[in-house]
Coordinates of C-alpha atoms in Angstrom, one line a residue:
Chain A
M1 CA 0.0 0.0 0.0
T2 CA 1.4 3.3 -1.0
L3 CA 2.4 6.1 1.3
S4 CA 1.4 8.7 -1.4
G5 CA -1.5 10.8 -0.3
Q6 CA -1.8 9.3 3.2
I7 CA 0.6 11.5 5.2
A8 CA 0.8 15.3 5.7
I9 CA 3.0 18.0 7.1
A10 CA 0.9 19.7 9.8
G11 CA 3.5 22.1 11.3
A12 CA 6.5 23.9 9.7
Y13 CA 8.3 26.5 11.8
E14 CA 11.6 28.2 11.1
H15 CA 13.4 29.7 14.1
P16 CA 13.9 33.4 13.3
T17 CA 17.4 33.6 14.7
R18 CA 20.5 33.9 12.5
F19 CA 22.9 34.5 15.4
A20 CA 22.2 33.1 18.9
P21 CA 25.3 33.1 21.1
D22 CA 23.1 32.8 24.1
K23 CA 21.4 29.6 22.9
S24 CA 22.4 25.9 22.6
E25 CA 21.4 23.5 19.8
S26 CA 18.9 21.9 22.2
L27 CA 17.3 25.2 23.1
I28 CA 16.9 26.2 19.5
M29 CA 15.3 22.8 18.8
A30 CA 13.0 23.2 21.8
E31 CA 11.9 26.8 20.8
S32 CA 11.3 25.5 17.3
A33 CA 9.2 22.7 18.6
R34 CA 7.1 25.2 20.5
G35 CA 6.6 27.3 17.3
A36 CA 5.6 24.3 15.2
L37 CA 3.2 22.8 17.9
E38 CA 1.6 26.2 18.4
E39 CA 0.9 26.8 14.7
A40 CA -0.4 23.2 14.3
G41 CA -2.6 23.4 17.4
L42 CA -0.9 20.5 19.1
R43 CA 0.7 20.0 22.5
L44 CA 4.1 18.5 23.4
A45 CA 2.2 15.6 25.0
D46 CA 0.8 14.7 21.5
V47 CA 4.3 14.0 20.1
D48 CA 5.0 10.3 20.0
G49 CA 7.7 10.2 17.4
L50 CA 11.0 12.2 17.7
F51 CA 13.4 12.7 14.8
A52 CA 16.6 14.8 14.9
A53 CA 20.1 15.2 13.7
G54 CA 22.7 17.8 14.4
I55 CA 26.3 18.8 13.9
S56 CA 27.4 18.1 17.5
M57 CA 24.7 15.5 18.4
G58 CA 26.4 12.3 19.3
P59 CA 25.2 8.8 18.6
M60 CA 22.7 9.1 21.6
G61 CA 21.7 12.6 20.5
V62 CA 18.0 12.0 19.9
V63 CA 17.8 10.2 23.3
N64 CA 19.3 13.1 25.0
L65 CA 17.0 15.4 23.2
A66 CA 14.0 13.5 24.4
E67 CA 15.3 14.1 27.9
Y68 CA 15.8 17.9 27.3
L69 CA 12.2 18.1 26.0
N70 CA 10.9 15.9 28.8
I71 CA 9.0 13.6 26.4
K72 CA 8.9 9.8 26.1
P73 CA 8.1 9.1 22.5
R74 CA 7.4 5.6 21.3
Y75 CA 9.4 6.1 18.1
L76 CA 13.0 7.4 17.8
D77 CA 15.0 8.2 14.7
G78 CA 18.4 9.8 14.9
T79 CA 19.3 9.2 11.3
N80 CA 22.1 11.4 10.2
I81 CA 22.9 11.4 6.5
G82 CA 24.2 15.0 6.4
G83 CA 22.3 18.1 5.5
S84 CA 19.6 16.1 3.8
S85 CA 18.7 14.2 7.0
F86 CA 15.5 16.2 7.7
V87 CA 14.2 15.6 4.2
A88 CA 14.7 11.9 4.8
H89 CA 13.2 12.2 8.3
V90 CA 9.9 13.2 6.6
S91 CA 9.8 10.0 4.6
H92 CA 10.9 7.9 7.6
A93 CA 8.2 9.5 9.7
A94 CA 5.7 8.9 7.0
A95 CA 6.6 5.2 7.0
A96 CA 6.4 4.9 10.7
I97 CA 3.0 6.7 10.9
H98 CA 1.7 4.6 8.0
A99 CA 2.8 1.4 9.9
G100 CA 1.1 2.6 13.1
L101 CA 4.4 3.0 15.0
C102 CA 3.7 6.6 15.9
E103 CA 1.1 9.2 15.0
V104 CA 2.6 12.7 15.6
A105 CA 6.2 12.9 14.5
L106 CA 8.3 15.9 15.5
I107 CA 11.4 16.6 13.4
L108 CA 14.0 19.0 14.8
Y109 CA 17.2 20.8 14.0
G110 CA 19.1 23.5 15.8
S111 CA 22.6 24.8 15.4
T112 CA 24.9 27.6 16.5
A113 CA 27.3 27.1 13.6
A114 CA 27.9 30.9 13.3
S115 CA 28.2 31.9 17.0
S116 CA 30.4 28.9 17.7
A117 CA 32.6 30.0 14.8
M118 CA 32.5 26.6 13.1
A119 CA 34.6 26.9 9.9
I120 CA 32.4 24.5 7.9
G121 CA 33.5 25.5 4.5
T122 CA 37.3 25.7 4.7
G123 CA 38.1 24.6 8.2
L124 CA 37.6 20.9 7.7
G125 CA 40.0 20.4 4.8
G126 CA 42.4 17.8 6.0
G127 CA 43.6 16.2 9.2
G128 CA 41.7 13.5 11.0
R129 CA 43.3 10.3 12.3
D130 CA 40.8 7.9 11.0
P131 CA 42.4 5.3 8.6
E132 CA 39.4 5.5 6.3
A133 CA 39.7 9.3 6.2
A134 CA 43.4 9.0 5.3
F135 CA 42.5 8.6 1.6
V136 CA 41.2 12.2 1.7
A137 CA 42.9 13.9 4.7
P138 CA 46.4 14.4 3.2
Y139 CA 45.2 16.2 0.2
G140 CA 43.4 19.2 1.8
M141 CA 39.9 18.7 0.5
T142 CA 37.8 21.4 1.9
T143 CA 34.0 21.3 1.8
V144 CA 34.1 24.0 -0.9
G145 CA 36.9 22.1 -2.7
S146 CA 34.8 18.9 -3.0
Y147 CA 32.0 20.9 -4.8
A148 CA 34.6 22.8 -6.8
L149 CA 35.8 19.5 -8.3
V150 CA 32.2 19.0 -9.6
A151 CA 32.0 22.5 -10.9
R152 CA 35.3 22.2 -12.8
R153 CA 34.2 19.0 -14.5
H154 CA 30.9 20.5 -15.5
M155 CA 32.6 23.5 -17.0
H156 CA 35.0 21.3 -18.9
L157 CA 32.4 19.0 -20.4
Y158 CA 29.7 21.4 -21.1
G159 CA 31.2 24.9 -21.3
T160 CA 29.3 26.1 -18.2
T161 CA 30.5 29.6 -17.3
P162 CA 31.3 31.3 -14.0
E163 CA 28.7 33.9 -15.0
Q164 CA 26.0 31.2 -15.2
L165 CA 27.0 29.9 -11.7
A166 CA 26.9 33.5 -10.5
E167 CA 23.4 34.0 -11.8
I168 CA 22.2 31.4 -9.2
A169 CA 23.8 33.4 -6.4
V170 CA 22.2 36.6 -7.7
T171 CA 18.7 35.0 -7.9
M172 CA 19.0 33.6 -4.4
R173 CA 19.9 37.1 -3.1
Q174 CA 17.0 38.6 -4.9
H175 CA 14.7 36.2 -3.1
A176 CA 16.4 36.9 0.2
S177 CA 15.9 40.6 -0.3
L178 CA 12.2 39.9 0.0
N179 CA 12.7 37.7 3.2
P180 CA 12.9 40.0 6.3
E181 CA 14.5 37.1 8.2
A182 CA 17.2 36.4 5.7
K183 CA 20.8 37.0 6.8
M184 CA 22.0 38.6 3.6
Q185 CA 19.4 41.0 2.0
K186 CA 21.4 43.4 0.0
R187 CA 21.1 42.7 -3.7
I188 CA 24.1 41.7 -5.7
D189 CA 24.9 41.3 -9.4
V190 CA 27.0 38.9 -11.5
A191 CA 30.0 41.1 -11.3
D192 CA 29.9 41.1 -7.5
V193 CA 30.1 37.4 -7.5
L194 CA 32.9 37.2 -10.0
E195 CA 34.9 39.9 -8.2
S196 CA 34.5 38.2 -4.8
R197 CA 37.5 36.4 -3.4
M198 CA 38.4 33.0 -5.0
I199 CA 38.0 30.2 -2.5
S200 CA 38.6 27.1 -4.6
T201 CA 38.5 27.5 -8.4
P202 CA 36.0 28.0 -10.0
L203 CA 34.0 28.9 -6.8
H204 CA 34.2 32.4 -5.4
L205 CA 33.1 33.5 -2.0
L206 CA 29.7 34.5 -3.2
D207 CA 29.3 31.0 -4.9
C208 CA 29.3 29.6 -1.3
C209 CA 26.5 29.5 1.2
I210 CA 26.7 31.7 4.3
I211 CA 27.2 30.4 7.8
S212 CA 24.4 31.3 10.3
D213 CA 22.8 30.0 13.5
G214 CA 19.3 28.7 13.3
G215 CA 16.9 25.8 13.5
G216 CA 13.4 24.6 12.8
A217 CA 10.7 22.1 13.4
V218 CA 8.4 20.0 11.2
I219 CA 5.4 18.0 12.3
V220 CA 4.3 15.1 10.3
T221 CA 1.1 13.1 10.9
S222 CA -1.7 11.3 9.1
L223 CA -3.5 13.3 6.5
E224 CA -6.7 12.4 8.3
R225 CA -5.5 13.9 11.6
A226 CA -3.8 16.9 9.9
R227 CA -7.2 17.9 8.5
D228 CA -8.5 18.5 12.0
L229 CA -5.5 20.7 12.9
K230 CA -5.0 24.5 12.5
Q231 CA -2.9 24.6 9.3
P232 CA -3.9 23.5 5.8
P233 CA -2.3 20.0 5.4
I234 CA 0.5 19.7 3.0
V235 CA 0.3 16.2 1.5
L236 CA 3.3 13.9 1.0
R237 CA 3.0 12.6 -2.6
G238 CA 6.3 10.9 -3.1
C239 CA 9.7 10.4 -1.5
G240 CA 13.1 8.8 -2.2
E241 CA 16.6 8.5 -0.9
A242 CA 19.9 7.7 -2.4
V243 CA 23.7 7.7 -1.8
C244 CA 26.6 8.4 -4.2
H245 CA 30.3 7.7 -3.6
Q246 CA 33.4 7.1 -5.5
E247 CA 32.7 3.3 -5.8
I248 CA 35.8 1.4 -6.4
G249 CA 36.4 2.6 -9.9
S250 CA 35.6 5.8 -11.9
P251 CA 32.0 6.9 -11.7
D252 CA 30.6 9.9 -13.4
L253 CA 31.0 12.7 -10.9
L254 CA 28.1 14.7 -12.4
T255 CA 25.5 11.9 -11.8
I256 CA 24.5 12.7 -8.2
A257 CA 22.2 11.0 -5.7
A258 CA 19.3 13.4 -6.8
K259 CA 18.8 11.3 -9.9
Q260 CA 17.9 8.1 -8.1
S261 CA 16.0 9.7 -5.2
S262 CA 13.9 11.9 -7.5
E263 CA 13.1 9.1 -9.8
E264 CA 11.7 7.1 -6.8
A265 CA 9.8 10.1 -5.6
F266 CA 8.2 10.9 -9.0
A267 CA 7.3 7.2 -9.6
M268 CA 5.5 7.0 -6.2
S269 CA 3.7 10.3 -6.7
G270 CA 2.3 9.8 -10.2
L271 CA 3.2 13.5 -10.8
S272 CA 5.4 14.8 -13.6
H273 CA 7.9 17.6 -13.8
D274 CA 5.3 19.8 -15.5
D275 CA 3.2 19.5 -12.3
V276 CA 5.9 21.1 -10.1
D277 CA 5.3 24.8 -9.3
L278 CA 8.4 25.4 -7.2
C279 CA 11.5 23.7 -5.8
T280 CA 13.4 24.0 -2.7
I281 CA 16.9 22.6 -3.4
Y282 CA 20.0 22.5 -1.2
D283 CA 22.2 25.3 -2.5
S284 CA 25.3 24.8 -0.4
F285 CA 27.1 26.2 -3.5
T286 CA 25.9 27.5 -6.8
I287 CA 27.1 24.4 -8.5
T288 CA 25.0 22.2 -6.1
L289 CA 21.8 23.8 -7.3
L290 CA 22.8 23.6 -11.0
V291 CA 23.8 20.0 -11.0
T292 CA 20.8 19.1 -8.8
L293 CA 18.4 20.6 -11.3
E294 CA 19.9 18.4 -14.0
N295 CA 19.7 15.3 -12.0
L296 CA 16.2 16.0 -10.9
G297 CA 15.3 16.0 -14.6
F298 CA 14.2 19.6 -15.0
C299 CA 16.8 19.9 -17.8
K300 CA 19.3 17.5 -19.5
P301 CA 22.8 16.9 -18.2
G302 CA 24.9 19.8 -19.3
E303 CA 22.0 22.2 -19.8
G304 CA 21.9 23.5 -16.2
G305 CA 24.0 26.6 -17.1
A306 CA 21.5 27.8 -19.7
F307 CA 18.6 26.7 -17.6
V308 CA 19.3 29.1 -14.7
E309 CA 19.8 32.1 -17.0
A310 CA 17.3 34.9 -17.6
G311 CA 15.5 34.5 -14.3
R312 CA 14.0 31.0 -14.9
I313 CA 14.6 30.0 -11.3
G314 CA 13.5 33.4 -10.0
L315 CA 10.1 34.1 -8.3
S316 CA 8.4 35.1 -11.6
G317 CA 10.3 32.5 -13.6
A318 CA 9.1 29.2 -15.0
L319 CA 10.5 27.2 -12.1
P320 CA 11.0 29.3 -8.9
V321 CA 13.7 27.8 -6.6
N322 CA 14.2 28.7 -3.0
P323 CA 11.9 31.6 -2.5
D324 CA 13.4 32.2 0.9
G325 CA 16.9 32.9 -0.5
G326 CA 18.3 29.5 0.3
G327 CA 21.6 28.7 2.0
L328 CA 23.3 31.2 -0.3
S329 CA 21.5 34.1 1.3
S330 CA 18.9 33.3 4.0
N331 CA 20.5 30.9 6.4
H332 CA 22.9 28.0 6.6
P333 CA 23.4 26.6 10.1
G334 CA 25.5 23.7 8.9
M335 CA 22.7 21.2 7.9
R336 CA 20.1 23.0 6.0
G337 CA 17.6 20.3 4.9
I338 CA 14.9 21.2 7.4
F339 CA 14.5 24.7 5.9
L340 CA 13.8 23.1 2.5
V341 CA 10.8 21.2 3.9
I342 CA 9.6 24.3 5.9
E343 CA 9.8 26.7 3.0
A344 CA 8.1 24.3 0.6
A345 CA 5.3 23.7 3.1
R346 CA 4.8 27.5 3.8
Q347 CA 4.7 28.3 0.1
L348 CA 2.1 25.6 -0.5
R349 CA 0.0 27.0 2.3
G350 CA 0.3 30.4 0.7
G351 CA 0.4 33.9 2.2
M352 CA 4.2 34.4 2.1
G353 CA 3.8 38.0 1.0
E354 CA 6.2 39.4 -1.6
R355 CA 8.0 36.1 -2.0
Q356 CA 4.9 33.9 -2.5
V357 CA 5.0 31.8 -5.6
D358 CA 1.6 32.5 -7.2
G359 CA -0.7 29.5 -7.4
A360 CA 1.8 27.0 -5.8
E361 CA 0.1 23.6 -5.7
V362 CA 3.0 21.2 -6.0
A363 CA 6.6 21.5 -4.6
L364 CA 9.7 19.4 -5.0
V365 CA 12.1 19.3 -2.1
H366 CA 15.7 18.0 -2.6
G367 CA 18.4 17.9 0.0
T368 CA 22.0 16.9 -0.5
G369 CA 24.1 15.7 2.5
G370 CA 27.9 15.3 2.7
T371 CA 30.4 16.4 0.1
L372 CA 29.1 16.3 -3.5
G373 CA 32.5 15.5 -5.1
A374 CA 33.4 12.7 -2.6
I375 CA 30.5 11.0 -0.9
H376 CA 27.0 12.3 -0.4
S377 CA 23.4 11.4 0.2
G378 CA 20.3 12.7 -1.4
A379 CA 16.6 12.9 -0.3
T380 CA 13.7 14.0 -2.4
L381 CA 10.1 14.8 -1.5
L382 CA 7.1 15.7 -3.6
L383 CA 4.5 17.7 -1.7
S384 CA 1.1 19.2 -2.6
R385 CA -1.8 21.0 -1.3
D386 CA -4.6 18.8 0.0
Chain B
M1 CA 53.9 35.5 4.4
A2 CA 55.6 33.5 1.7
K3 CA 53.9 30.3 0.5
Q4 CA 54.9 27.3 2.5
E5 CA 55.1 23.7 1.6
I6 CA 52.2 21.5 2.7
E7 CA 53.1 19.7 5.9
Y8 CA 52.2 16.1 5.1
R9 CA 51.7 14.0 8.2
A10 CA 52.1 10.2 8.2
P11 CA 48.7 8.7 7.3
A12 CA 46.6 6.9 9.9
T13 CA 46.6 3.2 8.9
N14 CA 45.0 -0.1 9.8
W15 CA 45.8 -3.6 8.5
Q16 CA 43.5 -3.1 5.5
T17 CA 45.1 0.1 4.3
R18 CA 48.7 -0.2 5.5
G19 CA 49.9 -2.0 2.3
F20 CA 48.9 1.1 0.3
W21 CA 50.7 3.6 2.5
E22 CA 53.8 1.3 2.9
G23 CA 53.9 1.1 -0.9
C24 CA 53.9 4.9 -1.0
G25 CA 56.9 4.9 1.5
R26 CA 58.8 2.7 -1.1
G27 CA 57.8 4.9 -4.0
E28 CA 55.2 2.4 -5.3
L29 CA 51.5 2.9 -6.0
V30 CA 50.0 -0.3 -4.6
L31 CA 46.4 -1.4 -5.6
Q32 CA 44.3 -4.5 -4.8
R33 CA 43.1 -7.0 -7.3
C34 CA 40.5 -9.7 -6.5
G35 CA 41.9 -13.2 -7.1
D36 CA 38.4 -14.5 -7.9
C37 CA 36.7 -11.8 -10.1
G38 CA 39.7 -9.8 -11.2
T39 CA 38.3 -6.4 -10.1
V40 CA 41.0 -3.8 -9.3
Q41 CA 39.8 -1.7 -6.3
H42 CA 40.7 1.5 -4.5
K43 CA 40.4 2.4 -1.6
P44 CA 41.9 -0.8 -0.2
R45 CA 39.5 -3.0 1.9
G46 CA 39.6 -6.3 3.6
I47 CA 37.2 -7.8 1.1
C48 CA 36.5 -7.5 -2.6
A49 CA 33.7 -4.9 -2.9
S50 CA 32.5 -6.4 -6.2
C51 CA 32.1 -10.1 -5.2
L52 CA 32.8 -10.2 -1.4
S53 CA 35.8 -12.6 -1.9
S54 CA 38.6 -12.5 0.6
A55 CA 41.1 -13.6 -2.0
L56 CA 42.7 -10.1 -2.5
E57 CA 46.2 -9.6 -3.8
H58 CA 48.3 -6.4 -3.9
F59 CA 50.2 -5.3 -7.0
V60 CA 52.3 -2.4 -8.0
A61 CA 50.4 -0.1 -10.4
C62 CA 52.2 1.7 -13.2
G63 CA 51.6 5.1 -11.5
R64 CA 50.4 6.8 -14.7
G65 CA 47.0 8.4 -15.1
R66 CA 45.0 11.4 -16.2
V67 CA 43.5 14.3 -14.3
Y68 CA 39.7 13.7 -14.1
T69 CA 39.0 17.0 -12.4
Y70 CA 40.7 19.5 -10.1
T71 CA 40.4 22.7 -8.1
V72 CA 43.0 25.2 -7.1
T73 CA 42.5 25.7 -3.4
H74 CA 43.0 29.3 -2.4
Q75 CA 41.6 29.0 1.2
N76 CA 42.0 26.2 3.7
N77 CA 42.1 27.1 7.3
M78 CA 43.5 23.8 8.5
P79 CA 47.0 23.9 10.0
G80 CA 49.5 22.5 7.6
F81 CA 47.5 23.8 4.6
R82 CA 46.7 27.4 5.6
D83 CA 50.0 28.8 4.4
A84 CA 50.4 26.4 1.5
C85 CA 47.7 27.8 -0.7
P86 CA 47.3 27.8 -3.6
Y87 CA 47.6 24.1 -4.2
V88 CA 45.8 21.7 -6.6
L89 CA 43.3 19.1 -5.2
A90 CA 42.5 16.6 -8.0
Y91 CA 41.0 13.3 -8.9
V92 CA 43.3 11.2 -11.1
D93 CA 42.1 8.3 -13.1
L94 CA 44.7 5.5 -13.1
E95 CA 45.5 3.4 -16.1
E96 CA 44.4 0.3 -14.1
G97 CA 40.9 1.8 -13.6
P98 CA 40.5 3.2 -10.1
R99 CA 40.3 6.9 -9.4
L100 CA 42.3 8.5 -6.6
M101 CA 41.8 11.7 -4.7
T102 CA 45.2 13.4 -4.7
Q103 CA 47.1 16.6 -5.5
V104 CA 48.9 17.7 -8.6
A105 CA 52.2 19.3 -7.9
G106 CA 55.4 20.0 -9.9
C107 CA 53.9 22.7 -12.1
E108 CA 52.1 26.1 -11.7
P109 CA 48.5 25.5 -10.5
D110 CA 47.2 27.4 -13.5
A111 CA 48.9 24.9 -15.8
V112 CA 46.8 21.9 -14.6
E113 CA 44.1 20.8 -17.0
I114 CA 41.5 18.1 -17.2
G115 CA 42.8 15.2 -19.2
M116 CA 46.5 16.0 -18.5
A117 CA 48.8 13.0 -18.3
V118 CA 50.4 12.7 -14.9
K119 CA 52.5 10.3 -13.0
A120 CA 52.8 9.4 -9.3
D121 CA 55.3 11.1 -7.1
F122 CA 55.7 10.3 -3.4
V123 CA 56.4 12.4 -0.3
D124 CA 58.1 10.4 2.4
T125 CA 56.3 10.9 5.7
G126 CA 58.6 8.8 7.8
D127 CA 58.0 5.4 9.6
G128 CA 58.2 3.7 6.1
L129 CA 55.0 5.5 5.0
G130 CA 54.4 8.1 2.3
V131 CA 51.7 10.1 0.5
P132 CA 51.2 10.0 -3.3
R133 CA 50.9 13.2 -5.3
F134 CA 51.0 13.4 -9.1
V135 CA 53.2 15.5 -11.3
P136 CA 53.1 16.2 -15.1
A137 CA 54.1 13.0 -17.0

């Protein structure tokens, strides 16, 4: 029996903070839980499934979180597959609810990546004393560098230009300028991106996501129950997960996990690409968004550069992407997947003011976790109005 | 401050991976081949990742390959790399099939190109171990 059309998002709350030196990860998660429960019309006692991942959460993290929240859920899931974790949590929660193992699933993320001065982009590039990591550690692969390897290959094969990548950063900033909570709201142009400092060729500073604090909460329950709650239910139509790595030979670096996970999600949903009104896509770097659009099937391999030109992924374009401004401009507290789910749900509910995508009925959510050029996960959701 | 050389540390090893790093210490690029299905694999493992056979043998690869992709790293805040930028991080496709993450050295960073022929070069890290880089062939 299919999951499609049975499960809904009943709460989607983004913590407004972008810098919270006075808070802990757990506190940001708890405040986010309060926000999502309030808007859904639920109480903490209604939660019987807890899902969470975090940068500094250990193997027992979700258990410790249950203690912090003083709840005793009957279903626990601490799956951590990188920044896409929370997208996967939605499908894991759906499966658990569908199987009767829980009824109200609370998905949480919180992070103080900025106020703790975590150098996510270029501070992890080497070192580590794990024998498995030794095949990367000596070479100084930064997070940015791993994505830059993909960008260089794409440029080589298809002639994709720095200007086309920059166009993505410009569009995300336009969206962020309409989001009062976005960290970076001042508009930029292509020249600003190209003149910003080179981090790892061909990626400039403004090709890279920002680092912020933040967090959020998502509540998943049965569609039947969601219809009795305060918000319009956002229905899960399809989902999929995948992993990509270097295998033991020479795989194509431009075929990413999004291909497999989105094919699963589309097949489950019965929807087609033409049905999708907007996307929320993990934009850790400009190249991430470009190569994800190709692998999701919105354009052919190699056509991503032309696809993102001329405002096609802007709010008034044919396929608006990340109306909130994404990780490039709104917020990026280390693992951004939860905001992809939240913004998609909010857009489908409507009423997002200047950044509302008109007539949004169907949204595709895709999160990438890990490092695109080395090893990464992907998780896709297709969501719709009830 | 003048550009420094990267400070390579001896790689962390275990029994599955030590053969590779000891090979680098001798100036040899050592790969694994499955005695049952013939697959050549990298990274080294304790089992064949194609057929799950334990009958693995090590052999010395020719050390030649081509740059699959690369990036010139201008910022890395890790000690040992911070003052060594710019340096070239790359994937090299070996003639025997597997792809290695590595660095390309021995030429100006701007001279590196995808498809460029390269050969292995080794940095001695002491204790009989080494780290492989690639230089123009």
